Short mmCIF file of C-alpha atoms in Angstrom, two decimals:
data_model
loop_
_atom_site.label_atom_id
_atom_site.label_comp_id
_atom_site.label_asym_id
_atom_site.label_seq_id
_atom_site.Cartn_x
_atom_site.Cartn_y
_atom_site.Cartn_z
CA MET A 18 119.72 -83.01 56.06
CA ALA A 19 117.55 -80.52 58.14
CA PHE A 20 118.84 -77.06 56.95
CA PRO A 21 119.07 -73.70 59.16
CA ARG A 22 116.15 -71.48 59.51
CA VAL A 23 117.33 -67.75 57.72
CA TYR A 24 115.78 -64.22 57.79
CA ARG A 25 116.06 -61.70 55.14
CA ILE A 26 118.44 -58.80 56.46
CA GLU A 27 118.52 -55.13 55.32
CA GLN A 28 121.77 -53.24 55.83
CA SER A 29 121.98 -49.43 55.96
CA PHE A 30 124.69 -47.37 54.41
CA ASP A 31 125.77 -43.70 54.51
CA GLY A 32 127.37 -42.20 51.51
CA PRO A 33 126.77 -39.34 48.69
CA CYS A 34 125.09 -39.94 45.40
CA VAL A 35 125.57 -37.96 42.44
CA SER A 36 122.16 -37.50 40.68
CA ASP A 37 122.77 -35.50 37.83
CA ILE A 38 125.71 -37.28 35.96
CA ARG A 39 125.95 -34.98 32.70
CA SER A 40 125.92 -31.90 34.96
CA ARG A 41 128.66 -33.25 37.20
CA VAL A 42 130.85 -34.34 34.25
CA ALA A 43 130.28 -30.78 32.82
CA GLU A 44 131.56 -28.92 35.79
CA GLU A 45 134.45 -31.13 36.09
CA ILE A 46 135.88 -30.39 32.85
CA SER A 47 134.64 -26.90 32.81
CA ARG A 48 136.68 -26.28 36.41
CA LEU A 49 139.85 -28.01 34.61
CA GLN A 50 139.80 -25.54 31.91
CA VAL A 51 141.00 -28.26 29.18
CA MET A 52 140.05 -25.98 26.55
CA SER A 53 143.02 -23.78 26.93
CA ARG A 54 145.13 -27.07 25.99
CA LEU A 55 142.95 -27.80 23.22
CA HIS A 56 142.95 -27.06 19.71
CA PRO A 57 140.24 -26.77 17.07
CA GLY A 58 139.61 -30.71 15.62
CA ALA A 59 141.97 -31.98 18.53
CA SER A 60 141.34 -35.67 18.96
CA VAL A 61 141.14 -37.32 21.94
CA ALA A 62 140.94 -40.85 22.96
CA VAL A 63 138.63 -41.77 25.71
CA THR A 64 139.37 -44.96 27.85
CA ALA A 65 136.57 -47.24 28.35
CA GLY A 66 137.14 -50.41 30.84
CA SER A 67 135.66 -53.81 31.32
CA ARG A 68 134.36 -53.53 34.93
CA GLY A 69 130.50 -53.20 35.98
CA VAL A 70 130.78 -49.46 36.70
CA ALA A 71 127.81 -47.65 37.64
CA ASN A 72 126.27 -45.24 34.84
CA ILE A 73 129.60 -46.08 32.85
CA ALA A 74 127.63 -45.19 29.33
CA ALA A 75 126.20 -42.13 31.09
CA ILE A 76 129.32 -40.89 32.36
CA LEU A 77 131.38 -41.73 28.81
CA LYS A 78 128.79 -40.36 26.82
CA SER A 79 128.82 -37.05 29.07
CA VAL A 80 132.69 -37.05 28.55
CA VAL A 81 132.40 -37.20 24.91
CA SER A 82 129.74 -34.43 24.85
CA GLU A 83 131.40 -31.94 26.67
CA LEU A 84 134.78 -32.57 24.72
CA GLN A 85 132.63 -32.22 21.39
CA LYS A 86 131.56 -28.77 22.72
CA LEU A 87 134.97 -27.60 23.02
CA GLY A 88 135.59 -28.45 19.55
CA ALA A 89 137.45 -31.63 19.96
CA GLN A 90 137.02 -35.00 17.90
CA PRO A 91 136.83 -37.68 20.57
CA PHE A 92 136.68 -41.55 20.52
CA ILE A 93 136.46 -44.36 22.64
CA ILE A 94 138.88 -47.09 22.99
CA PRO A 95 138.46 -50.52 24.98
CA ALA A 96 141.24 -50.08 27.80
CA MET A 97 140.73 -53.77 29.45
CA GLY A 98 144.12 -55.24 29.24
CA SER A 99 143.36 -58.86 28.14
CA HIS A 100 139.76 -59.12 28.93
CA GLY A 101 137.29 -59.78 26.18
CA GLY A 102 139.01 -62.96 25.33
CA ALA A 103 142.28 -60.50 24.20
CA THR A 104 140.66 -59.80 20.86
CA PRO A 105 139.37 -56.76 19.61
CA GLU A 106 135.96 -58.19 18.67
CA GLY A 107 135.70 -59.55 22.41
CA GLN A 108 136.73 -55.95 23.92
CA LEU A 109 134.28 -54.21 21.65
CA SER A 110 131.48 -57.07 22.60
CA VAL A 111 132.10 -56.52 26.58
CA LEU A 112 131.68 -52.52 25.65
CA GLU A 113 128.17 -53.22 23.71
CA HIS A 114 126.86 -55.29 26.76
CA TYR A 115 127.47 -51.96 29.17
CA GLY A 116 125.52 -49.86 26.23
CA ILE A 117 128.75 -48.57 24.75
CA THR A 118 128.65 -48.31 21.14
CA GLU A 119 129.19 -46.17 18.33
CA ASN A 120 125.42 -45.47 18.09
CA SER A 121 124.78 -44.95 21.60
CA MET A 122 128.13 -42.54 22.16
CA GLY A 123 128.04 -40.81 18.93
CA VAL A 124 131.60 -41.15 18.42
CA PRO A 125 133.83 -44.00 16.77
CA ILE A 126 135.04 -46.90 18.92
CA ARG A 127 138.46 -48.10 18.06
CA ALA A 128 139.71 -51.38 19.10
CA THR A 129 143.05 -52.88 18.60
CA MET A 130 145.42 -55.13 20.62
CA GLU A 131 148.32 -53.17 18.96
CA THR A 132 150.68 -51.51 21.60
CA VAL A 133 153.60 -49.10 20.83
CA GLN A 134 156.36 -48.66 23.47
CA VAL A 135 156.83 -45.26 24.98
CA GLY A 136 159.45 -45.75 27.71
CA THR A 137 160.96 -48.24 30.09
CA THR A 138 160.40 -48.19 34.03
CA LYS A 139 163.25 -47.41 36.73
CA GLN A 140 162.92 -51.24 36.94
CA GLY A 141 163.74 -52.02 33.25
CA ILE A 142 160.11 -52.96 32.55
CA PRO A 143 158.91 -51.67 28.84
CA VAL A 144 155.79 -49.39 28.85
CA LEU A 145 153.48 -50.33 26.07
CA VAL A 146 150.24 -48.09 25.34
CA ASP A 147 147.37 -48.87 22.82
CA LYS A 148 148.60 -48.03 19.40
CA ASN A 149 145.21 -46.26 18.70
CA ALA A 150 145.56 -44.25 21.93
CA LEU A 151 149.00 -42.81 20.87
CA SER A 152 147.70 -41.74 17.48
CA ALA A 153 145.62 -39.13 19.46
CA ASP A 154 146.55 -35.79 19.96
CA PHE A 155 145.30 -36.45 23.83
CA ILE A 156 144.14 -39.34 26.18
CA ALA A 157 141.42 -38.66 28.64
CA VAL A 158 141.47 -41.55 31.10
CA VAL A 159 138.78 -42.38 32.83
CA ASN A 160 138.21 -44.98 35.73
CA ARG A 161 136.45 -46.04 38.97
CA ILE A 162 138.84 -45.81 41.59
CA LYS A 163 138.42 -48.74 44.47
CA PRO A 164 140.35 -50.89 46.46
CA HIS A 165 142.36 -53.80 44.47
CA THR A 166 141.02 -57.42 45.02
CA ASP A 167 144.90 -58.66 45.19
CA PHE A 168 147.16 -55.81 46.69
CA SER A 169 146.94 -53.12 49.06
CA GLY A 170 148.80 -49.91 48.78
CA GLU A 171 148.08 -46.22 48.57
CA ILE A 172 147.10 -46.73 45.06
CA GLU A 173 145.03 -49.65 44.30
CA SER A 174 142.57 -49.97 41.31
CA GLY A 175 141.91 -46.78 39.43
CA LEU A 176 143.53 -44.33 36.94
CA SER A 177 147.12 -45.35 37.31
CA LYS A 178 145.87 -48.97 36.79
CA MET A 179 143.93 -47.86 33.85
CA MET A 180 147.29 -46.25 32.35
CA ALA A 181 149.24 -49.30 33.20
CA ILE A 182 146.99 -52.74 32.42
CA GLY A 183 143.98 -51.08 30.52
CA LEU A 184 146.17 -48.70 28.08
CA GLY A 185 148.79 -51.55 28.06
CA LYS A 186 146.47 -54.19 26.56
CA HIS A 187 147.35 -57.75 26.51
CA SER A 188 150.65 -57.48 25.88
CA GLY A 189 151.48 -54.88 28.30
CA ALA A 190 149.42 -56.40 31.10
CA LEU A 191 151.24 -59.55 30.40
CA ASN A 192 154.54 -57.72 30.86
CA TYR A 193 153.30 -55.80 34.28
CA HIS A 194 151.81 -58.96 35.67
CA ARG A 195 154.96 -60.95 35.39
CA ALA A 196 156.94 -57.99 36.84
CA ASN A 197 154.53 -58.07 39.84
CA ILE A 198 155.97 -61.35 41.16
CA ARG A 199 159.22 -59.79 41.71
CA TYR A 200 158.55 -56.15 42.22
CA GLY A 201 154.93 -56.27 43.89
CA TYR A 202 151.46 -54.79 42.14
CA TYR A 203 151.79 -51.22 43.81
CA ASP A 204 155.61 -50.55 42.56
CA VAL A 205 154.88 -51.55 38.90
CA ILE A 206 151.33 -49.89 38.50
CA THR A 207 152.77 -46.84 39.86
CA SER A 208 155.82 -46.77 37.63
CA VAL A 209 154.11 -47.53 34.53
CA ALA A 210 151.66 -44.80 35.14
CA SER A 211 154.70 -42.56 35.84
CA VAL A 212 156.03 -43.06 32.38
CA VAL A 213 152.84 -42.97 30.71
CA LEU A 214 151.97 -39.72 32.47
CA GLU A 215 155.42 -38.17 31.31
CA GLN A 216 155.52 -39.79 27.67
CA CYS A 217 152.14 -39.35 26.92
CA ARG A 218 149.58 -36.56 26.25
CA ILE A 219 147.13 -37.42 29.23
CA LEU A 220 144.20 -34.44 28.63
CA PHE A 221 143.00 -35.25 32.25
CA GLY A 222 141.80 -37.94 34.37
CA LEU A 223 138.34 -38.76 35.44
CA GLY A 224 138.19 -40.70 38.76
CA ILE A 225 134.89 -42.34 39.83
CA VAL A 226 134.14 -43.33 43.61
CA GLU A 227 131.01 -45.57 44.37
CA ASN A 228 128.72 -45.88 47.63
CA SER A 229 128.07 -49.08 49.41
CA TYR A 230 124.81 -49.29 47.29
CA ASP A 231 126.80 -49.66 43.71
CA GLN A 232 125.85 -45.81 43.10
CA THR A 233 127.82 -42.93 41.69
CA ALA A 234 129.04 -41.11 44.49
CA LEU A 235 131.99 -38.96 42.98
CA LEU A 236 133.10 -37.69 39.85
CA GLU A 237 136.24 -35.63 39.59
CA ALA A 238 138.20 -34.50 36.78
CA MET A 239 142.14 -34.17 37.57
CA ALA A 240 144.93 -32.83 35.57
CA PRO A 241 147.73 -35.06 34.67
CA SER A 242 149.99 -33.76 37.51
CA GLU A 243 147.11 -34.11 40.13
CA ILE A 244 146.39 -37.71 39.43
CA PRO A 245 148.86 -39.66 41.75
CA GLU A 246 148.10 -37.76 44.92
CA ARG A 247 144.49 -36.95 44.11
CA GLU A 248 144.07 -41.11 43.34
CA ARG A 249 145.66 -41.79 46.82
CA GLN A 250 142.83 -39.45 48.46
CA LEU A 251 140.12 -40.77 46.80
CA LEU A 252 141.09 -44.44 47.22
CA ARG A 253 141.00 -43.53 50.95
CA MET A 254 137.43 -42.23 50.48
CA ALA A 255 135.95 -45.26 48.29
CA ARG A 256 137.88 -47.83 51.00
CA SER A 257 135.51 -46.40 53.60
CA LEU A 258 132.63 -46.27 51.16
CA LEU A 259 132.98 -50.07 50.34
CA ALA A 260 130.24 -52.33 51.29
CA ARG A 261 131.36 -55.00 53.32
CA LEU A 262 129.68 -57.92 55.12
CA PRO A 263 128.95 -56.91 58.83
CA PHE A 264 130.14 -60.26 60.46
CA ASP A 265 133.91 -60.84 61.14
CA SER A 266 133.26 -64.95 60.59
CA GLY A 267 130.90 -67.48 59.45
CA ASP A 268 130.66 -71.30 58.41
CA VAL A 269 129.18 -70.95 55.12
CA LEU A 270 128.83 -67.98 52.33
CA VAL A 271 126.53 -68.48 50.00
CA VAL A 272 127.18 -66.46 46.59
CA ASP A 273 124.30 -66.28 43.81
CA GLU A 274 126.65 -65.21 41.42
CA MET A 275 130.15 -64.33 40.35
CA GLY A 276 131.85 -62.43 37.39
CA LYS A 277 134.24 -59.87 35.50
CA ASN A 278 131.54 -57.28 35.68
CA ILE A 279 131.30 -57.53 39.54
CA SER A 280 134.89 -57.90 40.08
CA GLY A 281 138.21 -58.53 39.03
CA THR A 282 138.30 -61.77 40.72
CA GLY A 283 134.94 -62.51 40.01
CA ILE A 284 133.86 -62.25 43.89
CA ASP A 285 135.44 -59.29 45.24
CA THR A 286 137.94 -60.60 47.78
CA ASN A 287 137.72 -57.51 50.09
CA VAL A 288 134.18 -58.49 50.59
CA VAL A 289 134.46 -62.34 51.15
CA GLY A 290 137.89 -62.21 53.07
CA ARG A 291 139.73 -64.72 50.84
CA THR A 292 142.68 -64.64 48.20
CA VAL A 293 143.74 -67.35 46.14
CA SER A 294 147.13 -65.87 46.02
CA GLN A 295 149.06 -64.82 49.49
CA ARG A 296 151.83 -63.25 47.42
CA GLU A 297 150.58 -59.53 48.82
CA ARG A 298 147.71 -59.94 50.77
CA GLY A 299 147.54 -61.51 54.56
CA PRO A 300 145.03 -62.77 56.69
CA MET A 301 141.57 -61.33 56.04
CA LYS A 302 138.12 -60.64 57.23
CA PRO A 303 135.18 -62.02 57.45
CA ALA A 304 136.99 -65.69 57.67
CA PHE A 305 134.02 -68.25 56.20
CA THR A 306 135.22 -71.78 56.35
CA ARG A 307 133.25 -72.78 53.01
CA ILE A 308 132.01 -70.20 50.25
CA PHE A 309 129.85 -71.85 47.84
CA VAL A 310 129.10 -69.87 44.64
CA ARG A 311 126.08 -70.93 42.35
CA ASP A 312 126.29 -69.49 38.95
CA LEU A 313 128.37 -67.32 36.31
CA SER A 314 126.90 -64.13 35.33
CA ASN A 315 126.11 -63.66 31.71
CA GLU A 316 127.81 -60.33 31.64
CA SER A 317 131.37 -62.21 32.32
CA TYR A 318 131.20 -63.90 28.95
CA GLY A 319 132.49 -67.19 30.08
CA ASN A 320 135.24 -65.67 32.04
CA ALA A 321 135.51 -67.41 35.40
CA ALA A 322 138.76 -65.97 36.97
CA GLY A 323 138.45 -65.97 40.41
CA VAL A 324 136.43 -69.54 40.48
CA GLY A 325 139.39 -70.64 42.59
CA LEU A 326 138.25 -68.36 45.59
CA ALA A 327 134.89 -70.79 45.98
CA ASP A 328 135.07 -74.10 47.72
CA LEU A 329 132.11 -75.46 46.00
CA VAL A 330 130.34 -74.49 42.76
CA THR A 331 127.46 -75.99 40.60
CA LYS A 332 127.62 -77.77 37.25
CA LYS A 333 125.95 -75.02 35.68
CA LEU A 334 128.48 -72.80 36.56
CA VAL A 335 130.96 -74.93 35.32
CA ASP A 336 129.10 -75.47 31.73
CA LYS A 337 129.23 -71.58 31.40
CA ILE A 338 133.06 -71.32 31.88
CA ASP A 339 134.72 -70.24 28.53
CA PHE A 340 138.19 -71.81 29.11
CA ARG A 341 139.91 -69.84 26.93
CA ALA A 342 138.72 -66.62 27.96
CA THR A 343 139.57 -67.47 31.69
CA TYR A 344 142.94 -69.10 31.07
CA VAL A 345 144.07 -65.80 29.04
CA ASN A 346 142.95 -63.81 32.08
CA ALA A 347 144.54 -66.02 34.49
CA ILE A 348 147.85 -66.57 32.33
CA THR A 349 147.96 -62.96 31.90
CA SER A 350 147.78 -62.02 35.53
CA THR A 351 150.05 -64.98 36.80
CA ASN A 352 147.46 -65.60 39.08
CA ILE A 353 146.79 -68.96 37.71
CA GLU A 354 145.63 -70.27 41.12
CA SER A 355 142.23 -68.25 40.64
CA THR A 356 141.09 -70.87 37.68
CA ARG A 357 141.05 -73.87 40.07
CA ILE A 358 137.75 -75.79 39.38
CA PRO A 359 136.25 -76.09 43.18
CA LEU A 360 134.14 -79.11 44.25
CA THR A 361 131.55 -79.27 41.76
CA CYS A 362 127.93 -80.15 42.49
CA ALA A 363 125.06 -81.14 40.43
CA THR A 364 122.36 -79.01 42.74
CA ASP A 365 122.17 -76.28 45.40
CA ARG A 366 121.12 -78.79 47.61
CA GLU A 367 124.04 -81.23 47.53
CA ALA A 368 126.53 -77.99 47.55
CA LEU A 369 124.87 -76.99 50.73
CA GLU A 370 124.76 -80.17 52.40
CA THR A 371 128.44 -80.78 51.40
CA ALA A 372 129.21 -77.17 52.85
CA ILE A 373 127.58 -77.48 55.87
CA SER A 374 128.53 -80.89 56.65
CA THR A 375 132.17 -80.21 56.16
CA SER A 376 132.20 -76.75 58.01
CA GLY A 377 132.84 -77.79 61.57
CA VAL A 378 129.23 -77.24 62.88
CA ASP A 379 128.13 -79.81 65.40
CA SER A 380 124.58 -79.30 63.66
CA PRO A 381 123.17 -77.86 60.48
CA GLY A 382 120.86 -75.38 62.42
CA ARG A 383 123.91 -74.33 64.50
CA CYS A 384 125.68 -73.12 60.92
CA ARG A 385 126.20 -69.58 60.70
CA LEU A 386 125.28 -69.27 57.17
CA VAL A 387 125.22 -65.90 54.96
CA TRP A 388 123.63 -65.86 51.15
CA ILE A 389 124.29 -62.63 49.12
CA LYS A 390 123.70 -61.99 45.76
CA ASN A 391 127.02 -60.82 44.74
CA THR A 392 129.83 -59.20 46.47
CA LEU A 393 128.43 -55.65 44.75
CA LYS A 394 124.87 -56.08 46.64
CA LEU A 395 125.00 -55.99 50.13
CA ASP A 396 122.22 -53.92 51.07
CA GLN A 397 120.14 -57.07 51.54
CA PHE A 398 121.22 -60.62 52.15
CA ILE A 399 120.16 -63.94 54.04
CA ALA A 400 121.48 -64.95 57.14
CA SER A 401 121.09 -67.99 59.65
CA GLU A 402 119.16 -68.08 63.29
CA PRO A 403 122.58 -68.26 65.02
CA TYR A 404 123.42 -64.54 63.77
CA LEU A 405 120.50 -63.08 65.43
CA ASP A 406 121.67 -61.66 68.38
CA GLU A 407 124.64 -60.04 66.56
CA ILE A 408 122.34 -58.74 63.99
CA ARG A 409 120.04 -57.13 66.77
CA ASP A 410 123.44 -55.66 68.34
CA LYS A 411 123.86 -53.68 65.08
CA THR A 412 122.10 -50.48 64.28
CA THR A 413 122.64 -50.64 60.65
CA LEU A 414 120.93 -53.94 60.56
CA ARG A 415 116.99 -54.85 60.33
CA ILE A 416 115.55 -57.86 60.24
CA VAL A 417 112.96 -57.87 57.48
CA GLU A 418 111.15 -60.77 57.32
CA PRO A 419 111.80 -64.72 58.41
CA LEU A 420 111.71 -67.07 55.70
CA GLY A 421 111.81 -70.36 57.77
CA GLU A 422 114.25 -73.49 57.00
CA LEU A 423 116.15 -73.05 53.64
CA ALA A 424 114.23 -74.68 50.93
CA PHE A 425 114.76 -76.09 47.60
CA ASP A 426 112.24 -77.11 44.28
CA SER A 427 112.13 -80.53 43.06
CA HIS A 428 115.38 -79.94 41.03
CA GLY A 429 117.21 -79.31 44.10
CA ARG A 430 117.53 -75.31 43.65
CA LEU A 431 117.36 -72.82 46.31
CA THR A 432 113.77 -71.33 46.26
CA ASP A 433 114.16 -67.99 47.96
CA GLN A 434 115.73 -66.12 45.25
CA PHE A 435 116.80 -62.67 45.51
CA ILE A 436 114.67 -60.15 43.52
#
């Protein structure tokens, strides 16, 4: 097959960036005057999730340091539902990869899968909370606020979800995801979070918003009563800053890597315009006929939830899958469709030949192909020649260099790798 000629493209975005994490966290906590609620020696459980949030180790270290300055005794808890294989050891390993350890944080990290019921939602759903979190005098909820990959609402992925799925551990996440089928994600997450806010001693929430370059754009502390409304407002900001592909449609999308550190669905559905479950999402853009995913990130620890979004993958990716971790995540979320293994190819060349030949294009040279590193990094990507007129019409896009025809090494691997 004669493959299409491609170009390296640069995409520019506007957006704020926090330059000094420690100072901003200190300002935000000071602004809330949480010291008026703390007594000397008060213990505070600080949540740490499983997503690859930019600067997360520095943010958590700053939160811990500020609490210590106020005379509190903070500790960190893994708050990540069923991730890490739904074991304390697995969740500690996830945090360690992000540089979150007892040594780096200077405080204990207490991991358990045990929960305690603290109430019941209006739908009759038991609300479960991490036992170690409940043992503390207060809980500090820290999480990134961003569009969710499975549903749309005024509140999606953020502090409310952390109070529900994160603090709920495996048992809570399992209950809530099952309830999602009947009541919908938005109603379940917000109703669970409202019970947690009412029944648990939440000291504050710290919302994180990222810009289109996967950098920290905003850090904002909120009093418990402020969380629901302010989270709605910050979600609108996060949605406006979300990096997206600049095209509405295409024939083939190539993704270098997927993984839980990148998105809850491995590849962000908001970026690729596709979801395996149509329960809560309608048609999305961009619309690609074929999606080919080349690899599973090491940071995903074998969890390939979301692989079902692809049409083609490599054997290299499939060989990395930890099926136990993947299936625990899929069953907990009730989204077992996301773990369907796509057509598996021995090499990149075989996968791309298959993708192009089944995409409906009349010749490979006319294939509208986009190649990205992952769905978090979209400031540079590779696009094929049929996109050139559209690229030249967009002021946010710049052609960096022509790369010629897609090329492969002697093992059938694509040779123009991202740096």
